mmCIF file of C-alpha atoms in Angstrom:
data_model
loop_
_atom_site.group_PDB
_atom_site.id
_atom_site.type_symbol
_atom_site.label_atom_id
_atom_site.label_comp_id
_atom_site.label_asym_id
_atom_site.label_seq_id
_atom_site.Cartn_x
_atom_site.Cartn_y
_atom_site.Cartn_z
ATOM 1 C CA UNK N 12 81.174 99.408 2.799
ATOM 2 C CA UNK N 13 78.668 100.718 5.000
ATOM 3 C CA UNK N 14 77.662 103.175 2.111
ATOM 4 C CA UNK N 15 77.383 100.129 -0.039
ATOM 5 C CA UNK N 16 75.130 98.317 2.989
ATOM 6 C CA UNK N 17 72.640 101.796 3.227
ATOM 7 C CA UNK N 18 72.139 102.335 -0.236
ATOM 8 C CA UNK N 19 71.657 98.868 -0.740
ATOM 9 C CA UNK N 20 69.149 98.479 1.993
ATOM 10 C CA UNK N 21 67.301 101.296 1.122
ATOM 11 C CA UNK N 22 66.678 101.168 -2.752
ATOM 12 C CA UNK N 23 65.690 97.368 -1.729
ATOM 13 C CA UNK N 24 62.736 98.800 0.917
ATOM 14 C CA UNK N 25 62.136 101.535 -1.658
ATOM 15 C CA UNK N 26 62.304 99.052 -4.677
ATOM 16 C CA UNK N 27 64.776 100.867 -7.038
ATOM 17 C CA UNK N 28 66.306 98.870 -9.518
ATOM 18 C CA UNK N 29 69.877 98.532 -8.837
ATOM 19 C CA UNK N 30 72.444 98.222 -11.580
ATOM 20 C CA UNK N 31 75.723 97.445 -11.286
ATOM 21 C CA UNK N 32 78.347 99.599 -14.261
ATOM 22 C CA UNK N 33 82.370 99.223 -14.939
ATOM 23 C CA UNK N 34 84.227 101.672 -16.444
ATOM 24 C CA UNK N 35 86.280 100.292 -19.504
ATOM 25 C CA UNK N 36 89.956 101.343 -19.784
ATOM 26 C CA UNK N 37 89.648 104.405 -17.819
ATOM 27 C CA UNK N 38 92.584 105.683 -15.811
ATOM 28 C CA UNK N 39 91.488 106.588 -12.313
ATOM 29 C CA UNK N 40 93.460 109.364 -10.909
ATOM 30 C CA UNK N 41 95.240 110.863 -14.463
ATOM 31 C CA UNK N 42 96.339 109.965 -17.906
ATOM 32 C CA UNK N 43 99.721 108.587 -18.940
ATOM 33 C CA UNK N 44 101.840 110.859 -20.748
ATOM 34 C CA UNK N 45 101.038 111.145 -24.480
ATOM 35 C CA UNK N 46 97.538 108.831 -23.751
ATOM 36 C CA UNK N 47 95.152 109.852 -26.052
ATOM 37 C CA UNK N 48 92.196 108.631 -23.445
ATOM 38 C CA UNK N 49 89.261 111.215 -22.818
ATOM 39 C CA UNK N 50 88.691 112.438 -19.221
ATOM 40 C CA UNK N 51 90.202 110.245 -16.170
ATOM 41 C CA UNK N 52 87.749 108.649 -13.661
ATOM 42 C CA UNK N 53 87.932 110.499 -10.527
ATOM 43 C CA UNK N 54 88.732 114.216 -11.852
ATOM 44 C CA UNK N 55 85.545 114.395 -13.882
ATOM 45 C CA UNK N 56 83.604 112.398 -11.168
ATOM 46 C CA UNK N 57 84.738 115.276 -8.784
ATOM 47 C CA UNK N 58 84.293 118.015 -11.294
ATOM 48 C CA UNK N 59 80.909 117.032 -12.556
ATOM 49 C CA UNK N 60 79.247 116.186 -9.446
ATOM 50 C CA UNK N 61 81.518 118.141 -6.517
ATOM 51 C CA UNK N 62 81.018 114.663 -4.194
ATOM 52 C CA UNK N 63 83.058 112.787 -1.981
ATOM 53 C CA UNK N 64 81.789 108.446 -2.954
ATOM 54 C CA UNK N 65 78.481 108.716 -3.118
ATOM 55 C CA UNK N 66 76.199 111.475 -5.819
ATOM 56 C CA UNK N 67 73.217 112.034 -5.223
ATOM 57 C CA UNK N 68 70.863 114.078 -8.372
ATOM 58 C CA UNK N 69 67.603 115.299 -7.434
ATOM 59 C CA UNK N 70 66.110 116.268 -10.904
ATOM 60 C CA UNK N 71 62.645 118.002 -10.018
ATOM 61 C CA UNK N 72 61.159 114.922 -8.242
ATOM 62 C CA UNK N 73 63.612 112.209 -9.424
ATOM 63 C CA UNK N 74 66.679 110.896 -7.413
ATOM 64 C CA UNK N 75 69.306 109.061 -8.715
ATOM 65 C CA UNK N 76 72.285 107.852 -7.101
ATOM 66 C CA UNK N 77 75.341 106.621 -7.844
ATOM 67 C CA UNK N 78 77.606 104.978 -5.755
ATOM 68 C CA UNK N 79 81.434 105.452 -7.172
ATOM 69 C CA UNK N 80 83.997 102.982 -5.950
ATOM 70 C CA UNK N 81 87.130 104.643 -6.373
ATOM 71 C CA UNK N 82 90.091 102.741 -5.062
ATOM 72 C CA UNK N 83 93.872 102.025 -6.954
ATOM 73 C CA UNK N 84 92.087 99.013 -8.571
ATOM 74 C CA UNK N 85 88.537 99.689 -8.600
ATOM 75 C CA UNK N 86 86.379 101.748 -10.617
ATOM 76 C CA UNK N 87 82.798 100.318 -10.585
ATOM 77 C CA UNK N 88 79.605 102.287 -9.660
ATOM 78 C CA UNK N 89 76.487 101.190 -8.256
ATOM 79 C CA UNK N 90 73.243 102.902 -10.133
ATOM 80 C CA UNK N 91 69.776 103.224 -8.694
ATOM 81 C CA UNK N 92 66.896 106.146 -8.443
ATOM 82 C CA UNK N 93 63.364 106.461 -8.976
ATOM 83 C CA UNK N 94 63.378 106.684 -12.525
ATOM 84 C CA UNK N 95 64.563 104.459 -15.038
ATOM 85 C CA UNK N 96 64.386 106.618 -18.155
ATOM 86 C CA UNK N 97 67.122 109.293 -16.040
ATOM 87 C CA UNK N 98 69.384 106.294 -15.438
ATOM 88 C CA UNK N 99 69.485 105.184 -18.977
ATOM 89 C CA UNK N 100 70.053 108.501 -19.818
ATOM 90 C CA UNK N 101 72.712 108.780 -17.488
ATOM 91 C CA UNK N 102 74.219 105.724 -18.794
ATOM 92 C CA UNK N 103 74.617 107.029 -22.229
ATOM 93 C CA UNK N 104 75.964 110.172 -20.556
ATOM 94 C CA UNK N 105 78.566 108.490 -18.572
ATOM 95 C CA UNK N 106 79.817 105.816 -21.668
ATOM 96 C CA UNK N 107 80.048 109.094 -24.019
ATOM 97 C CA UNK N 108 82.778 109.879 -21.436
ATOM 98 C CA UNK N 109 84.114 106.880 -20.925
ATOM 99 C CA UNK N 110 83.201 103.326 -22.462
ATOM 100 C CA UNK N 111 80.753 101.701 -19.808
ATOM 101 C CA UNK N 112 80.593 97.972 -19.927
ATOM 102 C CA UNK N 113 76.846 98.030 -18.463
ATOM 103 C CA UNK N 114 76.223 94.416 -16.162
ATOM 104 C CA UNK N 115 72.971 94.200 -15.398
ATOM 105 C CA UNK N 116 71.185 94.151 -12.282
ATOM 106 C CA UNK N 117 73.405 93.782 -8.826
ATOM 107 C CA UNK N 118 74.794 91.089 -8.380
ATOM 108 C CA UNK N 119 78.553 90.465 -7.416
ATOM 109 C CA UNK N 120 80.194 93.554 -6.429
ATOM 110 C CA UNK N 121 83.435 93.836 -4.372
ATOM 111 C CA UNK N 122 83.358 89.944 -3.613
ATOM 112 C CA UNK N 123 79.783 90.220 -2.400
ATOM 113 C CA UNK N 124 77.293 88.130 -4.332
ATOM 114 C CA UNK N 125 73.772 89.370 -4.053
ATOM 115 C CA UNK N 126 70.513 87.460 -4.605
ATOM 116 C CA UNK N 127 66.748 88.874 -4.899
ATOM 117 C CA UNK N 128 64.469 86.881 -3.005
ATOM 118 C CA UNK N 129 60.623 87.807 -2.997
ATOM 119 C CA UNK N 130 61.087 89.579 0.173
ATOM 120 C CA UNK N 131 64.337 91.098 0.176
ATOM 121 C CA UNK N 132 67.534 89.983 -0.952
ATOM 122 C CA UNK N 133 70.508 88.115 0.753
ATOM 123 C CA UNK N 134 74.682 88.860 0.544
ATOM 124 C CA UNK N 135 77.035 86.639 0.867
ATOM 125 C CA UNK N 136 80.964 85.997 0.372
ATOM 126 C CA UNK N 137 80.819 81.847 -0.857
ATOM 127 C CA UNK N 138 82.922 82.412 -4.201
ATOM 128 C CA UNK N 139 85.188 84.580 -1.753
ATOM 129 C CA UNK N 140 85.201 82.456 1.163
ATOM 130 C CA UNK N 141 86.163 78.962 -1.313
ATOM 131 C CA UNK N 142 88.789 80.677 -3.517
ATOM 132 C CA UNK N 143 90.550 82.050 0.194
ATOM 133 C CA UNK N 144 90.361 78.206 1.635
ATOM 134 C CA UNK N 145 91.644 76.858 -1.621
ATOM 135 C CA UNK N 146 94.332 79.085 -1.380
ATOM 136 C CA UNK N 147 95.473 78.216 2.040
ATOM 137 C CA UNK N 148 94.868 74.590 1.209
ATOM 138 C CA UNK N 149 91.944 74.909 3.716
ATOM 139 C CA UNK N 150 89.160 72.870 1.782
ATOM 140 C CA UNK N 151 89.353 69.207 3.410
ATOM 141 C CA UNK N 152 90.654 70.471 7.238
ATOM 142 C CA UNK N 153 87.903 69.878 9.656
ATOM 143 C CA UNK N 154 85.648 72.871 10.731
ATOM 144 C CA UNK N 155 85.289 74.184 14.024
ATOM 145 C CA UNK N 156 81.995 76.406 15.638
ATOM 146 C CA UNK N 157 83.988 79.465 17.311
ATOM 147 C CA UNK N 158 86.293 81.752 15.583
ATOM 148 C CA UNK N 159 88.371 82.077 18.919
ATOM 149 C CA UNK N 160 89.718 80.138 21.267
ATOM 150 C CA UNK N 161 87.341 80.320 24.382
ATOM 151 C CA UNK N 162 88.888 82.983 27.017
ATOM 152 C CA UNK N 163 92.238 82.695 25.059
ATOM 153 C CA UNK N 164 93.744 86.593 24.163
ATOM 154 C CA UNK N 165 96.941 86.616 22.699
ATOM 155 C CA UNK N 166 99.973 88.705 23.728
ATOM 156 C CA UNK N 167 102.295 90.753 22.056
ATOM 157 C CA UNK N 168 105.648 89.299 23.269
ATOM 158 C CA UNK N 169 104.883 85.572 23.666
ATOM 159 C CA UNK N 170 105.780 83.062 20.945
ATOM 160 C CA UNK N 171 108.378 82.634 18.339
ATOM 161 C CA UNK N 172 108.360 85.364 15.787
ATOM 162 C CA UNK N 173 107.451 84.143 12.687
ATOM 163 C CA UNK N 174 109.981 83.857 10.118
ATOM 164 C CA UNK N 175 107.794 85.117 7.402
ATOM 165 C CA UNK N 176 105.470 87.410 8.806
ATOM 166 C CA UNK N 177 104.466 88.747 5.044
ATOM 167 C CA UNK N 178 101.927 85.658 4.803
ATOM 168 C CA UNK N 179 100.184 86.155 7.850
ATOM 169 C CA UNK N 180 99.533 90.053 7.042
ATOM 170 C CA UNK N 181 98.320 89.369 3.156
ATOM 171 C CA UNK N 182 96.108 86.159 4.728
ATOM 172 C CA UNK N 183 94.510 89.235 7.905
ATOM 173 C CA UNK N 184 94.206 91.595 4.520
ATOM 174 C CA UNK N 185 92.257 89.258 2.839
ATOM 175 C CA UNK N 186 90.338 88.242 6.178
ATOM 176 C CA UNK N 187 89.683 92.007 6.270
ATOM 177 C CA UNK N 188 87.569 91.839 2.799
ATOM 178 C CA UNK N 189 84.714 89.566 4.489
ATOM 179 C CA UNK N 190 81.651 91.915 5.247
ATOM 180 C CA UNK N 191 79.017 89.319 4.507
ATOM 181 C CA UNK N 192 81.296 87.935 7.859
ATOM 182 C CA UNK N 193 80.350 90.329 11.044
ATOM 183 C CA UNK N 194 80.624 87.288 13.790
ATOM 184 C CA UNK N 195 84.482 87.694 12.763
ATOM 185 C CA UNK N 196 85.174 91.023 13.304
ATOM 186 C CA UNK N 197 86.160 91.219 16.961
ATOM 187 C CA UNK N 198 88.377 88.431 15.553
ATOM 188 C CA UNK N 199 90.292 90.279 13.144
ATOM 189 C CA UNK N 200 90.286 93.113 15.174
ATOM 190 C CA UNK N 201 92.030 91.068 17.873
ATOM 191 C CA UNK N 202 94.584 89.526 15.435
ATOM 192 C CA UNK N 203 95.067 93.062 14.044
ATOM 193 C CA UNK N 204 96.942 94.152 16.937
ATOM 194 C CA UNK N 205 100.480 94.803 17.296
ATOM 195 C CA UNK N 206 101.444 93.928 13.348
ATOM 196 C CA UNK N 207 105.006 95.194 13.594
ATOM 197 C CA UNK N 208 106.634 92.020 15.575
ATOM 198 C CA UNK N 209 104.625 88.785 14.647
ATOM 199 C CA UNK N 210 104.886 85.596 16.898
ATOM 200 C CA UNK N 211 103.278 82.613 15.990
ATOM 201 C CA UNK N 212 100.504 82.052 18.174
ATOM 202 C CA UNK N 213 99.007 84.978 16.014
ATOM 203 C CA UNK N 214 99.593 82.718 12.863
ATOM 204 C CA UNK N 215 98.055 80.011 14.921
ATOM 205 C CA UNK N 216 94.887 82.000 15.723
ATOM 206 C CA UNK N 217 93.959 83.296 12.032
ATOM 207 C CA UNK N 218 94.440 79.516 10.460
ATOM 208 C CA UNK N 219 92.054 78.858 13.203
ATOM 209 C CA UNK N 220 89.696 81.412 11.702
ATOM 210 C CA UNK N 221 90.127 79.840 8.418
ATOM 211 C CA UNK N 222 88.623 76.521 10.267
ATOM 212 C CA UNK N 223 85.748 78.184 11.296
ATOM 213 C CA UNK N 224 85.110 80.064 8.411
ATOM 214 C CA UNK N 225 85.049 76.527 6.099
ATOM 215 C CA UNK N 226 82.264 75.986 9.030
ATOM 216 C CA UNK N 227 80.303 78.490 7.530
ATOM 217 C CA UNK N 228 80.399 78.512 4.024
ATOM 218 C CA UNK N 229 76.250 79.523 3.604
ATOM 219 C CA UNK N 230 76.326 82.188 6.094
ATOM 220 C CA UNK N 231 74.423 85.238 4.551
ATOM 221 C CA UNK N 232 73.282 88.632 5.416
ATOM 222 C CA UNK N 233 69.208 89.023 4.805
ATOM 223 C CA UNK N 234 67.734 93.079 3.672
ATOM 224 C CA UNK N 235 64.394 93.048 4.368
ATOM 225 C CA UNK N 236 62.109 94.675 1.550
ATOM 226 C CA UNK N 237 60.052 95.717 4.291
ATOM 227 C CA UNK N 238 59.381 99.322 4.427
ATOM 228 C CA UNK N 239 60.927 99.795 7.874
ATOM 229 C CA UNK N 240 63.253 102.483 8.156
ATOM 230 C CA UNK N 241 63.486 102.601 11.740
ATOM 231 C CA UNK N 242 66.985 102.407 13.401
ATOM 232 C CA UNK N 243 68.280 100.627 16.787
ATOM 233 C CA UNK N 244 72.212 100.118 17.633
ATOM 234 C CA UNK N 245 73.298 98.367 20.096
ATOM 235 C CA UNK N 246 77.150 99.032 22.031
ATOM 236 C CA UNK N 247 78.881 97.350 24.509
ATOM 237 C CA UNK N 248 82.791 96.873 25.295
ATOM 238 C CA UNK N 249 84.654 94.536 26.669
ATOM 239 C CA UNK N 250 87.059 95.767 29.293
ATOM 240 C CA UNK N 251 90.642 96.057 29.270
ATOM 241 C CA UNK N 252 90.725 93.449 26.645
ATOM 242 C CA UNK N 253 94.240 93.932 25.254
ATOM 243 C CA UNK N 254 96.535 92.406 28.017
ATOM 244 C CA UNK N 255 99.338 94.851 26.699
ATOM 245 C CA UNK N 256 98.101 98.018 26.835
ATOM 246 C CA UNK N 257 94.470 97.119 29.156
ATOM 247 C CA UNK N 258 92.671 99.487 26.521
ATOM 248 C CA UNK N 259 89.205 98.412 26.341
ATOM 249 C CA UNK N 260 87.620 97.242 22.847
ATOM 250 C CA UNK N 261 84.188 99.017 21.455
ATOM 251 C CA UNK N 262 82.108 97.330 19.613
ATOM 252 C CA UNK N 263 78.073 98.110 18.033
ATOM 253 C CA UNK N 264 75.969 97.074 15.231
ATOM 254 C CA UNK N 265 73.380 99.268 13.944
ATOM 255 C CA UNK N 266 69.555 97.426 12.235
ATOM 256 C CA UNK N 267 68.125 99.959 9.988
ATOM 257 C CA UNK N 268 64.228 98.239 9.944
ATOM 258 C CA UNK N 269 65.512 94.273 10.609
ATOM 259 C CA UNK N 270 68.286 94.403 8.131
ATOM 260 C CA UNK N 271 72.177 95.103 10.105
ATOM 261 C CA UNK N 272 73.772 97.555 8.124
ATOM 262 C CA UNK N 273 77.175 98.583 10.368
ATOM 263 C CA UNK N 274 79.059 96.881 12.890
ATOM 264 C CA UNK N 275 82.313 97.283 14.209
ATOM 265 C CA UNK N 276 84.886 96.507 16.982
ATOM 266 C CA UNK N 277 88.123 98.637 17.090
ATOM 267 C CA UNK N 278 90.433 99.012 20.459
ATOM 268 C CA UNK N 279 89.808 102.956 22.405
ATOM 269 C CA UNK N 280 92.323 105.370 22.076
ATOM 270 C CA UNK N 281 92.851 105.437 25.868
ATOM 271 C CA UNK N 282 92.439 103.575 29.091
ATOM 272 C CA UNK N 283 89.055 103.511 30.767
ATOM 273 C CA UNK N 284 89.609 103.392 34.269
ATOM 274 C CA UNK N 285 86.302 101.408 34.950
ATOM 275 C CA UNK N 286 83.153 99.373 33.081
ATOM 276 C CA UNK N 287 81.004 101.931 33.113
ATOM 277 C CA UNK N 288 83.207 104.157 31.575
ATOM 278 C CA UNK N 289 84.466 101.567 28.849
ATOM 279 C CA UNK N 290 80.996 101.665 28.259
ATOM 280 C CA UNK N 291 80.641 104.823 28.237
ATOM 281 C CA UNK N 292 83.102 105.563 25.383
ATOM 282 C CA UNK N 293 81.513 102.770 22.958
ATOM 283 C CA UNK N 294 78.132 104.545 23.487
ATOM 284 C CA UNK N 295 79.883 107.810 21.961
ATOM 285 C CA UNK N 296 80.804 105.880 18.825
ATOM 286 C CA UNK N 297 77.687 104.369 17.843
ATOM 287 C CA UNK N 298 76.246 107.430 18.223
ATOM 288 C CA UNK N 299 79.144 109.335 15.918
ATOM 289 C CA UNK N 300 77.976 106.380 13.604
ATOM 290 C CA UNK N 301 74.580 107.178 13.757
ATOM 291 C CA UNK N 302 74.967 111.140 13.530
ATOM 292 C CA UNK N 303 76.425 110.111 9.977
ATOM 293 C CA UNK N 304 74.134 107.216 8.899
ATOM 294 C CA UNK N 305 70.984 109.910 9.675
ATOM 295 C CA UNK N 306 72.595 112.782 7.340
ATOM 296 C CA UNK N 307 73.312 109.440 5.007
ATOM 297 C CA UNK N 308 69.822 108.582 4.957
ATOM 298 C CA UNK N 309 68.556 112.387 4.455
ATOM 299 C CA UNK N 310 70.160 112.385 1.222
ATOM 300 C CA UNK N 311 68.817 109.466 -0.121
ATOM 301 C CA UNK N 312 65.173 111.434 1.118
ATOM 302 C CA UNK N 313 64.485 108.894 3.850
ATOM 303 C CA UNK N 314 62.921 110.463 6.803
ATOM 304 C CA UNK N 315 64.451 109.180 9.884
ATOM 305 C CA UNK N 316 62.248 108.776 13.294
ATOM 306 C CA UNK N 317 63.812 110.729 16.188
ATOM 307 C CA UNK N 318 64.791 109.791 18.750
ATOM 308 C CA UNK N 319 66.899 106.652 17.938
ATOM 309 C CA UNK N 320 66.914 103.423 20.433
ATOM 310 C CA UNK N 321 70.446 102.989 21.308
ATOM 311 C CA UNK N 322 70.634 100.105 23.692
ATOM 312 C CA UNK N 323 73.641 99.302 26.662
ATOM 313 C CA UNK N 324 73.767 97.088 29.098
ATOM 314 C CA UNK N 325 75.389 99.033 31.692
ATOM 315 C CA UNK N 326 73.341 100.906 33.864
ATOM 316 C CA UNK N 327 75.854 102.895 35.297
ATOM 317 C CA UNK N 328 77.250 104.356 31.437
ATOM 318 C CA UNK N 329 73.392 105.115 31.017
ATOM 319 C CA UNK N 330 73.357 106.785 34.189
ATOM 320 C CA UNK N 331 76.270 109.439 33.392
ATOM 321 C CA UNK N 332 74.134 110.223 30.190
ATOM 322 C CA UNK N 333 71.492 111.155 31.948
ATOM 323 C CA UNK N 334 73.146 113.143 34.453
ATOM 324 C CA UNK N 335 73.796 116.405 34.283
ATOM 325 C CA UNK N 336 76.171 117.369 36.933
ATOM 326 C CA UNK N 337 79.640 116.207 36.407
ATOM 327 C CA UNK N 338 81.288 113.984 39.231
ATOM 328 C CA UNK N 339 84.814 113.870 40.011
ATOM 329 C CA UNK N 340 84.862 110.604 38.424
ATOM 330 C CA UNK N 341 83.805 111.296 35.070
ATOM 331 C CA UNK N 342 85.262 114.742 34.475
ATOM 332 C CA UNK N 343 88.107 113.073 32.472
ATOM 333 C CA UNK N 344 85.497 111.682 29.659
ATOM 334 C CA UNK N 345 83.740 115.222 29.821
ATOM 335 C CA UNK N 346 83.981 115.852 26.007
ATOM 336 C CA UNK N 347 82.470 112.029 25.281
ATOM 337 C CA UNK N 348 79.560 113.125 27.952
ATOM 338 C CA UNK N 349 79.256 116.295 26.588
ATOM 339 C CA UNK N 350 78.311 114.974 23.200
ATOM 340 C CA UNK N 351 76.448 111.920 23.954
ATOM 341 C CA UNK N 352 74.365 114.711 26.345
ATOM 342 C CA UNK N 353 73.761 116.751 23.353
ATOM 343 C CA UNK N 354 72.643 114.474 21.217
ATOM 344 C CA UNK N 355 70.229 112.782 24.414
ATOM 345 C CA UNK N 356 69.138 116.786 24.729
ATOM 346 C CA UNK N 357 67.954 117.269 21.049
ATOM 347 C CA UNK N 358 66.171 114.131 20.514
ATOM 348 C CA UNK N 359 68.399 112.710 18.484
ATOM 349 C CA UNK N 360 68.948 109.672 20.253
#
């Protein structure tokens, strides 16, 4: 999703069309025995164009790029590039392969409906979020304004277990799919926890996300079509959130111009023994994040502006990244300071 976000983003600010393409009947990882079909999906994908999800074909001066989304169920591809005779070439290309039911223009892809405005366009999840709430028998409850109770965390051993724990997994999976939704992502990340014995209050807390979801049925995302390409992430962590293990939580969002293109909030693999260094260690993701989204960007030939804002609100975590000499108090993060110092030492950030 993040590729989907970039690209997105960019052929917006660059004003490439974007067209949206479904392969007909194809089988995605092989054929059946005795299947006359032509080539499957993802072998000739990979054999054609030696990528991982996303191609990118410079031809002389013209880009094109296709985003594949190759998944059990999925197999639709995103089209855009400078040139709109190569991609109706490539069109004909790909459907002489395969049949290609060709759909226009963007416009619902994944669950995310997108609409061109005359300065960018806007994403949102409403057909999503309505066919979820009718499914839970959600539509006439009464909304609420937070998607967590207010200092409330929940525990791993308090509660009933719940007698079907199958329905609150498929409802988190399906919570999972809304990334027109990033106010609810420490959220799910929080209910994510601990999956294997399920107690009730957890049930409790995602049918309260339901209520504030119904709160929010017009919430959108807005890409700017302004030619912006500059980048700022932001990271912070809160502390020994998880009252089970006392691992901290990382979370950061990343703008690229005014338009948020990544976010995310996972738990750290270990225990950070203060702030600063809980800090510390969500500083080293977003910039991970950002080593990739730059190297992203360079292949769809956007120049990115060095260095990179990346903004904390610790002034201790900011301190050990600008310090050189290595304390007795930080030597146990020394590869995390090692590479955030790298990356502070190159310009890169």
């Amino acid at each position: 999703m993040p590729i989907v976000k970039c690209l997105t983003v960019v052929a917006i600010k660059k004003n490439w069309p974007l067209f949206q393409l479904d392969v007909n009947n194809a089988f995605l990882h092989d054929k059946l025995q005795g299947n006359g079909m032509p080539s499957c999906l993802k072998p000739f994908i990979l054999e054609v164009f030696t990528i991982h999800s996303m191609i990118t074909l410079s031809l002389s001066k013209i880009l094109l790029v296709i985003l594949v989304i190759l998944d059990v169920y999925v197999d639709d591809i995103i089209l855009t590039g400078v040139d709109l005779h190569e991609i109706s070439a490539l069109k004909q290309f790909l459907d002489s392969e395969f049949k290609i039911k060709v759909l226009g223009f963007l416009h619902y892809f994944l669950d995310i409906e997108v609409n061109v405005l005359l300065d960018g366009v806007i994403s949102n999840q409403k057909k999503f979020t309505f066919d979820l709430l009718k499914e839970y028998a959600f539509l006439d409850v009464h909304s609420i304004v937070s998607p967590l109770e207010l200092n409330h965390k929940l525990k791993a051993d308090v509660g009933d277990l719940l007698p079907n724990p199958e329905n609150y997994r498929s409802l988190l999976g399906k919570l999972l799919f809304f990334e027109s939704h990033p106010d609810i992502c420490f959220s799910v990340q929080h209910m994510s926890q601990f999956m294997q014995a399920l107690r009730l209050p957890r049930m409790i807390a995602a049918l309260r996300l339901l209520r504030y979801i119904k709160g929010t049925p017009e919430l959108r995302l807005f890409y700017s079509n302004s030619a912006d390409f500059s980048i700022n992430a932001y990271s912070d962590s809160d502390w020994a959130a998880c009252l089970n293990t006392r691992k901290s939580v990382s979370d950061f969002s990343i703008f690229l111009g005014d338009s948020l293109v990544g976010w995310k909030s996972k738990k750290q693999p270990m225990i950070s023994l203060s702030i600063a260094e809980a800090e510390y260690r969500a500083i080293s993701k977003v910039v991970a994040e950002l080593v990739w989204l730059s190297r992203l960007l360079h292949d769809l030939t956007i120049s990115v502006s060095f260095p990179i804002s990346v903004f904390c609100d610790n002034v201790a975590a900011i301190h050990i990244a600008k310090n050189h000499v290595f304390h007795e108090r930080t030597k146990h993060i020394k590869v995390d300071c090692h590479f955030i110092r790298s990356k502070l030492k190159e310009g890169f950030i």
